[in-house]
Each structure stands twice: as structure tokens, then as C-alpha cells.
mmCIF file of N, CA and C in Angstrom:
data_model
loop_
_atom_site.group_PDB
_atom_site.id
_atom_site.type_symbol
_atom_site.label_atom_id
_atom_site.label_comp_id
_atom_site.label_asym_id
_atom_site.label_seq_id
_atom_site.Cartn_x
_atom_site.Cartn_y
_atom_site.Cartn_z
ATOM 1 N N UNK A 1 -78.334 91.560 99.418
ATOM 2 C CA UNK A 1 -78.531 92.934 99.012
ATOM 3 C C UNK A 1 -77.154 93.546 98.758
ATOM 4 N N UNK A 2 -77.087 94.127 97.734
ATOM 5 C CA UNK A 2 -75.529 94.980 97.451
ATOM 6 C C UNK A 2 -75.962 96.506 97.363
ATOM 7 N N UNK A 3 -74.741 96.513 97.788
ATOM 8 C CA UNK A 3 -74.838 97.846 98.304
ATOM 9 C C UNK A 3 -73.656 98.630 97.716
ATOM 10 N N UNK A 4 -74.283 99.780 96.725
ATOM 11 C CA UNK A 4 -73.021 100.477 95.841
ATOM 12 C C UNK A 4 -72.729 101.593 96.281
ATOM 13 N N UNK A 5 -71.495 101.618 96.779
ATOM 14 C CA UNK A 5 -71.264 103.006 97.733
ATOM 15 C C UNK A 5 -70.325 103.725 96.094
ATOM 16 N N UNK A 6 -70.306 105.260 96.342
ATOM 17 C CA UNK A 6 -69.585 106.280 95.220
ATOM 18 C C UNK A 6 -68.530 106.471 95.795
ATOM 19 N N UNK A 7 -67.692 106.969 95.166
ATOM 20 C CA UNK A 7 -66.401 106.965 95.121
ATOM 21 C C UNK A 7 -66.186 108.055 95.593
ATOM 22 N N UNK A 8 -65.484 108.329 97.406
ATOM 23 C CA UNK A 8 -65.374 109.734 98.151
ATOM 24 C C UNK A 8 -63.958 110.328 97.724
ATOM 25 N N UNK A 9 -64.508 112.150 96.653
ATOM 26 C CA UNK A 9 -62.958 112.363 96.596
ATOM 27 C C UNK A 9 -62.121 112.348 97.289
ATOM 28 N N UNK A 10 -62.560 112.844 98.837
ATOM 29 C CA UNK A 10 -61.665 112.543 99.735
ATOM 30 C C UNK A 10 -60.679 111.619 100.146
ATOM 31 N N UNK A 11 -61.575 110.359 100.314
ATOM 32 C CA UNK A 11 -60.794 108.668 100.427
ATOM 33 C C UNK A 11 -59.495 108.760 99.022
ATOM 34 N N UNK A 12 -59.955 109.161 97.976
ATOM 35 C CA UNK A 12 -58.998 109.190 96.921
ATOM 36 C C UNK A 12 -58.053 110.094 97.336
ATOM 37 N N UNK A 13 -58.532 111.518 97.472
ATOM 38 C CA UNK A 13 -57.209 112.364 97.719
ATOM 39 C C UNK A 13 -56.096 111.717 98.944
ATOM 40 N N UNK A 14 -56.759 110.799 99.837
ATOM 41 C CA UNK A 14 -56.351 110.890 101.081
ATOM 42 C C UNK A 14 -55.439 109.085 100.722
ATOM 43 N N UNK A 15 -55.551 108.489 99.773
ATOM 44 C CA UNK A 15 -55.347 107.415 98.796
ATOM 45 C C UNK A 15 -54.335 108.130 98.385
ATOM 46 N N UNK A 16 -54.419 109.029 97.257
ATOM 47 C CA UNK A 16 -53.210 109.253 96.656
ATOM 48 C C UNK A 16 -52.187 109.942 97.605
ATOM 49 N N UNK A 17 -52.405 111.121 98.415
ATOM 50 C CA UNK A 17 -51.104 111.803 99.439
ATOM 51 C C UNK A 17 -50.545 110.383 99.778
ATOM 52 N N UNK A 18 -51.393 109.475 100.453
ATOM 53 C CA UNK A 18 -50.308 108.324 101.186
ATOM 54 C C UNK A 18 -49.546 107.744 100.790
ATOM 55 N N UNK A 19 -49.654 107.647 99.146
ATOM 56 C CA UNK A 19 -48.923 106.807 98.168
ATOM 57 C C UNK A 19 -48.141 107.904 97.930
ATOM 58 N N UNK A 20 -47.905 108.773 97.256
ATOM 59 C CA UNK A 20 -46.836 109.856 97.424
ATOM 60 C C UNK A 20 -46.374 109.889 98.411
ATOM 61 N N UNK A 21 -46.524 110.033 99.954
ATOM 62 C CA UNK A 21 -45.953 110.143 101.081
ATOM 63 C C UNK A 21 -45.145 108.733 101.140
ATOM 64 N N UNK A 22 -45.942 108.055 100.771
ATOM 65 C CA UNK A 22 -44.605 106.435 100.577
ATOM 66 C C UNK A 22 -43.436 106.522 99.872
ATOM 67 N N UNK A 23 -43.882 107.117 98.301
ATOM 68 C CA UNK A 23 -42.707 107.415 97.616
ATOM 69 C C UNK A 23 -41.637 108.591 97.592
ATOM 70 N N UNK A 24 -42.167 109.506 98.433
ATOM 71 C CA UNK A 24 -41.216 110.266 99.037
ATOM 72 C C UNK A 24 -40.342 109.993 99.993
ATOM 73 N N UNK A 25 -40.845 109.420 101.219
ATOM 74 C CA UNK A 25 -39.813 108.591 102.279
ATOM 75 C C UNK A 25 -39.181 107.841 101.793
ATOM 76 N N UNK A 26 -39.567 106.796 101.103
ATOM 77 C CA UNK A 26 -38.852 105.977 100.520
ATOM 78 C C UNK A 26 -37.383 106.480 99.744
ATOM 79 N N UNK A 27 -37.493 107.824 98.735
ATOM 80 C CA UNK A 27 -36.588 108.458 98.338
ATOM 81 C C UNK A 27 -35.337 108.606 99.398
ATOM 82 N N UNK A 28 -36.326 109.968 100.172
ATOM 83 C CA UNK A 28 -35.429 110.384 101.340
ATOM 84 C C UNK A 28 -34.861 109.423 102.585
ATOM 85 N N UNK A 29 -35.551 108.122 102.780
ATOM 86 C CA UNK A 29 -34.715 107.531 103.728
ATOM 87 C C UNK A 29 -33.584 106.924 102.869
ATOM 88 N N UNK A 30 -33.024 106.535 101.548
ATOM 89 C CA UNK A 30 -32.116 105.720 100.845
ATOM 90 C C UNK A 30 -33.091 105.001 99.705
ATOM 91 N N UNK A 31 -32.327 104.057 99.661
ATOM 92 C CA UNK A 31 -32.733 103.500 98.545
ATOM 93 C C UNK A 31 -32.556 103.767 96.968
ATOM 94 N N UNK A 32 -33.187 105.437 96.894
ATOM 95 C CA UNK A 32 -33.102 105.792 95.396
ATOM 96 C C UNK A 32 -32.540 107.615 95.681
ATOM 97 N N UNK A 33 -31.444 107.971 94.918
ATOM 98 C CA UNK A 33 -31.449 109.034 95.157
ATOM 99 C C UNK A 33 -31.808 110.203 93.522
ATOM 100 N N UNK A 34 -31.389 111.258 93.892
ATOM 101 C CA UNK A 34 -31.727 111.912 92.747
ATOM 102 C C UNK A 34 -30.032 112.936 92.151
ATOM 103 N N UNK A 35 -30.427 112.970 91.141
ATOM 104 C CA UNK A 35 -29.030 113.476 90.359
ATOM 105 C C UNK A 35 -28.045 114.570 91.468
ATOM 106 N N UNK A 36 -28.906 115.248 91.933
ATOM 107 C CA UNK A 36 -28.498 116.700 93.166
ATOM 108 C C UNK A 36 -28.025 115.985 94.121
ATOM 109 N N UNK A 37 -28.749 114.824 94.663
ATOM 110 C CA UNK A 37 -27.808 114.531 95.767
ATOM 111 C C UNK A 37 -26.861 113.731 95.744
ATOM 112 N N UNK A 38 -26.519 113.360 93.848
ATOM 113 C CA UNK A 38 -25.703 112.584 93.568
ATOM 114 C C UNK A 38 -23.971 113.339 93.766
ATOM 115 N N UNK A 39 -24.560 114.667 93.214
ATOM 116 C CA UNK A 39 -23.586 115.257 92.998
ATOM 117 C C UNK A 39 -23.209 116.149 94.589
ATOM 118 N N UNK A 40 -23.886 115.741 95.181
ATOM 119 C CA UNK A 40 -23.363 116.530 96.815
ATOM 120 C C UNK A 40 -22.314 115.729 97.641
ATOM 121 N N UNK A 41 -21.871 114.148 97.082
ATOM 122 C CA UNK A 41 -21.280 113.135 97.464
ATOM 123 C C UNK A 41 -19.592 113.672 96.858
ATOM 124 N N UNK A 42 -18.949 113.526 97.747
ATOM 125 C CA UNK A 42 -17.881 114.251 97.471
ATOM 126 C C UNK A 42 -16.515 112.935 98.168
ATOM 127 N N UNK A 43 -15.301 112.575 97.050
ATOM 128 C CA UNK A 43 -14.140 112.232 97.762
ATOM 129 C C UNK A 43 -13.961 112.591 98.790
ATOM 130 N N UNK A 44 -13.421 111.478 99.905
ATOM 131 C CA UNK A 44 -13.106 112.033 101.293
ATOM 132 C C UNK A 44 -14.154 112.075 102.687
ATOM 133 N N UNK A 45 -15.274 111.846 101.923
ATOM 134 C CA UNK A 45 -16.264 112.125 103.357
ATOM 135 C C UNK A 45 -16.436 110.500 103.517
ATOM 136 N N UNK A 46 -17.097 110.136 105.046
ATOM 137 C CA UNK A 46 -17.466 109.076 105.278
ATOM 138 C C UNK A 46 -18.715 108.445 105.208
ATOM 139 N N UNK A 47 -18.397 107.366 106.048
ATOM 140 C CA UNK A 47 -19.754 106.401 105.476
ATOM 141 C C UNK A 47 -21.143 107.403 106.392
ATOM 142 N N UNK A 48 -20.537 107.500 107.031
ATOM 143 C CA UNK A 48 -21.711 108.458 108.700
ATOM 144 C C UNK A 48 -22.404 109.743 107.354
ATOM 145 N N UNK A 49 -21.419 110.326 106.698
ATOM 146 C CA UNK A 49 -21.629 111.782 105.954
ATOM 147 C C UNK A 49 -22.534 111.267 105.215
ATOM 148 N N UNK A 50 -22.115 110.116 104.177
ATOM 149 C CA UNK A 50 -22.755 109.617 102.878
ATOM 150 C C UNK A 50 -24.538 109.311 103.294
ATOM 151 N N UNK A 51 -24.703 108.388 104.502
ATOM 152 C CA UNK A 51 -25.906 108.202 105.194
ATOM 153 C C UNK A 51 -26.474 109.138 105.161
ATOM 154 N N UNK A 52 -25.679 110.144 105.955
ATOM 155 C CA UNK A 52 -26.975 110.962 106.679
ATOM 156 C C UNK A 52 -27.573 112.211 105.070
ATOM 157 N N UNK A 53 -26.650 111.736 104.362
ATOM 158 C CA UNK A 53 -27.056 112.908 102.844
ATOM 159 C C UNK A 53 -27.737 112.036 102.146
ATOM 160 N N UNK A 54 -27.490 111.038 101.667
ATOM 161 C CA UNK A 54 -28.654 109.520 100.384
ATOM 162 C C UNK A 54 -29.461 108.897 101.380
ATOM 163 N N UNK A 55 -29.509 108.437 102.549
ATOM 164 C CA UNK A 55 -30.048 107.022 103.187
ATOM 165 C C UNK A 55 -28.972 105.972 103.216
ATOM 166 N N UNK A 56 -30.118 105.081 103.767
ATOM 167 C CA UNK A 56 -29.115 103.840 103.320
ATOM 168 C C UNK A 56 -28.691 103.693 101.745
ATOM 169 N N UNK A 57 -28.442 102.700 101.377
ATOM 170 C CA UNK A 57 -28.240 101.979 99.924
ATOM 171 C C UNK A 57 -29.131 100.886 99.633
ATOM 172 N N UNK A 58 -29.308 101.156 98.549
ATOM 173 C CA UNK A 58 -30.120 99.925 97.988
ATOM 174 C C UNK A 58 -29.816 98.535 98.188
ATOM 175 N N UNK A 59 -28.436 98.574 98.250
ATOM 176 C CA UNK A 59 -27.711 97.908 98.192
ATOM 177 C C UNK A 59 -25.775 97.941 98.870
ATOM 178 N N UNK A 60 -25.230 96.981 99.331
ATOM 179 C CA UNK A 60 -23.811 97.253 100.061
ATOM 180 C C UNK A 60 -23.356 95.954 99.763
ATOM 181 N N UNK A 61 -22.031 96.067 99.186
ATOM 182 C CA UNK A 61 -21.789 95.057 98.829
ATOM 183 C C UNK A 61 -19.948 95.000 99.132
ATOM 184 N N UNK A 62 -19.306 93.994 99.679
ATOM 185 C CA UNK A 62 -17.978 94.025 99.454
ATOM 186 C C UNK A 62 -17.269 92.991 98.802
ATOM 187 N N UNK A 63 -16.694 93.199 97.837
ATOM 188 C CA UNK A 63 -15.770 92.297 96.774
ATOM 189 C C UNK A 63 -14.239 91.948 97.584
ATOM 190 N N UNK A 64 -13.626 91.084 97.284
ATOM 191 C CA UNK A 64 -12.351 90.708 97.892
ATOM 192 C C UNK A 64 -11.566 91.271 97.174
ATOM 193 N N UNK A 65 -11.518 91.970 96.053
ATOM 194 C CA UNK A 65 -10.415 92.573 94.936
ATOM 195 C C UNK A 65 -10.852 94.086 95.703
ATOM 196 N N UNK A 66 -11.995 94.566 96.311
ATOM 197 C CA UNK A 66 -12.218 96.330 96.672
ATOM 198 C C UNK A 66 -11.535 96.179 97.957
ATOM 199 N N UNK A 67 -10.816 97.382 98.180
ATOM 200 C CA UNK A 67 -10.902 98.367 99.367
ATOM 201 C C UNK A 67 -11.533 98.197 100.434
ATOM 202 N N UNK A 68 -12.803 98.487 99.812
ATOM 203 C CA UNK A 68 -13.902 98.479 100.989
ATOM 204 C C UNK A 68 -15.205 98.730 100.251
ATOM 205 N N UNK A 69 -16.427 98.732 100.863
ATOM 206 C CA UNK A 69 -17.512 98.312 100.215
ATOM 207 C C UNK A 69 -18.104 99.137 99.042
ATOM 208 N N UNK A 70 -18.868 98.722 98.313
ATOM 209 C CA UNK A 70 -19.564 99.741 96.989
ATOM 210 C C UNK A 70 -20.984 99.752 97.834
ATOM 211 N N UNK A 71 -21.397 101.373 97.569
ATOM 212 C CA UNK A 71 -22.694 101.164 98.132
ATOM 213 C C UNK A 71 -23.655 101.688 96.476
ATOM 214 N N UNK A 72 -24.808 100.854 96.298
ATOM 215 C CA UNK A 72 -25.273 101.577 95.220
ATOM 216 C C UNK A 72 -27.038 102.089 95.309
ATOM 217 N N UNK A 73 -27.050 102.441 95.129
ATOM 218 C CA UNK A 73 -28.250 103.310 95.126
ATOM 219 C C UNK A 73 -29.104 103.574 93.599
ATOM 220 N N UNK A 74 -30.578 103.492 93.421
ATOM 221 C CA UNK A 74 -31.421 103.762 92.393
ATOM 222 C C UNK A 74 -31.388 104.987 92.194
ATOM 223 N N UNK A 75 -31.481 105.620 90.875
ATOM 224 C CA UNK A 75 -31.423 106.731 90.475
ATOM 225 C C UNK A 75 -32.737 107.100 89.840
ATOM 226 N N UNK A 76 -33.387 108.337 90.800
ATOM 227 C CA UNK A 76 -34.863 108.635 90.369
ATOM 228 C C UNK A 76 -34.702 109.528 89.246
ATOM 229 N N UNK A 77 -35.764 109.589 88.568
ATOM 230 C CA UNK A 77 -36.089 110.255 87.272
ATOM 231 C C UNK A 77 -35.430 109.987 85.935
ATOM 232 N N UNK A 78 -34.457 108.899 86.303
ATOM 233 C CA UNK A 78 -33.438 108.670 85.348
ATOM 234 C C UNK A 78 -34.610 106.683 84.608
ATOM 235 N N UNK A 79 -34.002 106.154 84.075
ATOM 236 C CA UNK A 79 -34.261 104.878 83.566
ATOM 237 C C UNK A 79 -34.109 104.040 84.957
ATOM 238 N N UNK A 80 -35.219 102.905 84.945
ATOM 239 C CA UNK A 80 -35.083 101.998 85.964
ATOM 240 C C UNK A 80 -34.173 101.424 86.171
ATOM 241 N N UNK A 81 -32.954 101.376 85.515
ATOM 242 C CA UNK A 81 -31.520 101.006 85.511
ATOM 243 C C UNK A 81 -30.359 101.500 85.283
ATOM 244 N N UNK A 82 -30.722 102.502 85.903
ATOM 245 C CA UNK A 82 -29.591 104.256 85.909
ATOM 246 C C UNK A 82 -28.984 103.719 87.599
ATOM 247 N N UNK A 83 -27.816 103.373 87.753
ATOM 248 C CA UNK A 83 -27.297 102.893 89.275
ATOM 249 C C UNK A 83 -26.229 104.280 89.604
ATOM 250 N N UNK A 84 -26.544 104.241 90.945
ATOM 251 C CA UNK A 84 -25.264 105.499 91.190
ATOM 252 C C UNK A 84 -24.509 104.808 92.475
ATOM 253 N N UNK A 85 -23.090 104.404 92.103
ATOM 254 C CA UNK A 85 -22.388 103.630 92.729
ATOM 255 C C UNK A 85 -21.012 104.758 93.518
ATOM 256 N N UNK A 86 -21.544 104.174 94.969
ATOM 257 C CA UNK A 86 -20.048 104.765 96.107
ATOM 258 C C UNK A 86 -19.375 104.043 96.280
ATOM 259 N N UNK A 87 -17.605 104.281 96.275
ATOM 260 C CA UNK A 87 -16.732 103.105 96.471
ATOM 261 C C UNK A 87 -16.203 103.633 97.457
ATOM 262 N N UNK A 88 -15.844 102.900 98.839
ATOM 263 C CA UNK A 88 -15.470 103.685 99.951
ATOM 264 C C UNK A 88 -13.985 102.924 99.817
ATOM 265 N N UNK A 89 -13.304 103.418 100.950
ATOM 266 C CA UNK A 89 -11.623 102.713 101.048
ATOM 267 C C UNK A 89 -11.565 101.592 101.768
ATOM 268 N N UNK A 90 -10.783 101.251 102.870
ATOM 269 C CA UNK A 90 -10.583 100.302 103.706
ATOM 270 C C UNK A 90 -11.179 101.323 105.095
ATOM 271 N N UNK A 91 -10.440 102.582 104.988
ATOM 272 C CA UNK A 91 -10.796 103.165 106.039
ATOM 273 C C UNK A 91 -11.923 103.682 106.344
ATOM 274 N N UNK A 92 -12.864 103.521 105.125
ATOM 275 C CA UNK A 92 -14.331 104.097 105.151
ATOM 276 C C UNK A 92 -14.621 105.578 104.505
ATOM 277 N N UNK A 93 -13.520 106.174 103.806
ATOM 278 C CA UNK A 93 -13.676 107.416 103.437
ATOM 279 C C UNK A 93 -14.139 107.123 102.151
ATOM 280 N N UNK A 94 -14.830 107.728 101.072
ATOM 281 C CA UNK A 94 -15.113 107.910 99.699
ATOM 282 C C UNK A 94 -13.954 108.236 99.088
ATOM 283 N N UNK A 95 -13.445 106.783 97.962
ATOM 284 C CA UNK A 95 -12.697 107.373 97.011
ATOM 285 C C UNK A 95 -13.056 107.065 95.490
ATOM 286 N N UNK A 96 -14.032 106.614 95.112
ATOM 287 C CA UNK A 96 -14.760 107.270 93.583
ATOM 288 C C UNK A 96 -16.266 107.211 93.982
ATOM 289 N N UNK A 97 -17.156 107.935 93.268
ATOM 290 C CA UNK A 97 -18.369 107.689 92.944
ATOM 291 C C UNK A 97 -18.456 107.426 90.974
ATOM 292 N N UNK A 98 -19.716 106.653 90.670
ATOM 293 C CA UNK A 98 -19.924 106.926 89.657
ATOM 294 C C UNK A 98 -21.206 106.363 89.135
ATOM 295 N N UNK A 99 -22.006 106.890 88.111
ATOM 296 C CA UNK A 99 -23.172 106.565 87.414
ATOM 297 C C UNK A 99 -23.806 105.792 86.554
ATOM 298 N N UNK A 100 -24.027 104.606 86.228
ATOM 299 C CA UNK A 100 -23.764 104.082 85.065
ATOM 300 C C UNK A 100 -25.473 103.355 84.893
ATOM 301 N N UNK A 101 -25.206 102.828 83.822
ATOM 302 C CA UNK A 101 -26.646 101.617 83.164
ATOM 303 C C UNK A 101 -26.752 100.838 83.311
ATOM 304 N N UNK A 102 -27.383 99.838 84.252
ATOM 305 C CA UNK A 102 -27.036 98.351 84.360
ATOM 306 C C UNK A 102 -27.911 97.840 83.148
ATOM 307 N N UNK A 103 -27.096 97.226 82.590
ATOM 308 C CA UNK A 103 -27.870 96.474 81.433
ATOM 309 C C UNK A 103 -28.555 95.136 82.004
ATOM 310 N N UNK A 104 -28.434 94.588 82.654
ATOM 311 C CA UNK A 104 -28.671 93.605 83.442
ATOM 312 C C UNK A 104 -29.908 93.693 84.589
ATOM 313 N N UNK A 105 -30.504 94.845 84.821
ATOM 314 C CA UNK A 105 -31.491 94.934 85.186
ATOM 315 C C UNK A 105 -32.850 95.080 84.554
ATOM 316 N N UNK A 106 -33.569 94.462 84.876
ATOM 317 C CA UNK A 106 -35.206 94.863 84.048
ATOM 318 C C UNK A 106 -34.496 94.087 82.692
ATOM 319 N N UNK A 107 -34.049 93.438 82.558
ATOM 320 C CA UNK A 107 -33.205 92.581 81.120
ATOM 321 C C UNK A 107 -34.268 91.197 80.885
ATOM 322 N N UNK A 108 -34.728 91.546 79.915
ATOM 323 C CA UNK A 108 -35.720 90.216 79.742
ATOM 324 C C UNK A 108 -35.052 88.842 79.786
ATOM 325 N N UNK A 109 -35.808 87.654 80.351
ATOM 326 C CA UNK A 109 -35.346 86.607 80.538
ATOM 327 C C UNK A 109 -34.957 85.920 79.274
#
């Protein structure tokens, strides 16, 4: 016997908030930030400052030619390959940020 249950707006509304509530945390803990809090990242502050304003990073990475590490982060509302990159020093302070296109992402095989 099958049994066709209808579709409760509720279960949906209560479906979609959770999925928004995912993609909002997700924002606000790191990962992806947005243009405003791109621009609140300022020379000079540290890694503790940078955290507690973006999240983590998408990504942290240290090169043997840098300073000290690049942290990069997804950029919401922008193209799936809009990167917003922090370059910290040796000592951990911010000394460039910057925005760019990775062509290399989402890049067909």
C-alpha cells in the first residue's frame, strides 16, 4: 500500500530557514567573506583581529619566498572565483590585502 503524504508548508519553510541558517554561518564563521568585511581588514592588525572580523580562511597557506602566511578567503556575491587574499608578515601583523580572479578555479578540465 503507498501512501502519498502532501507537501507541509511548514516542513518546507522549516527546510528552507535551515538551509539559509547553514549558509549564513557558514559566511560568518570564515570561509567566504563579503566586500564590507573585505574592506574592514586593515595593514597592521593581527592574525587574532583578522579571525575574530572574516572567520577562519578558506584556506592558509605558507610559501618559502613569503613572510608569513596568505590567508584566502571566498568572496560572496561576487563570481565563484572572486578570492580575497591576506598576506601577514613574519610577525603576524597584516601587510597587503588584495582581490583578484582565480582563473584556475571552476576552469574546465
Amino acid at each position: 500500500m503507498n501512501i502519498i503524504r502532501k507537501a507541509n508548508p511548514v516542513r518546507w519553510l522549516l527546510a528552507a530557514s535551515l538551509l539559509f541558517g547553514v549558509t549564513a554561518s557558514h559566511a560568518a564563521n570564515g570561509i567566504s567573506v563579503t566586500r564590507q568585511q573585505e574592506a574592514q581588514v586593515k595593514v597592521g592588525m593581527n592574525a587574532g583581529e583578522v579571525t575574530q572580523l572574516l572567520g577562519r580562511p578558506a584556506r592558509n597557506v605558507q610559501f618559502r619566498n613569503e613572510p608569513g602566511p596568505l590567508w584566502f578567503y571566498d568572496v560572496i556575491g561576487m563570481t565563484d572565483a572572486t578570492i580575497f587574499e591576506v598576506a601577514f608578515s613574519a610577525d603576524g601583523k597584516v601587510i597587503s590585502t588584495r582581490e583578484y580572479l582565480d582563473l584556475t578555479k571552476n576552469a574546465a578540465p
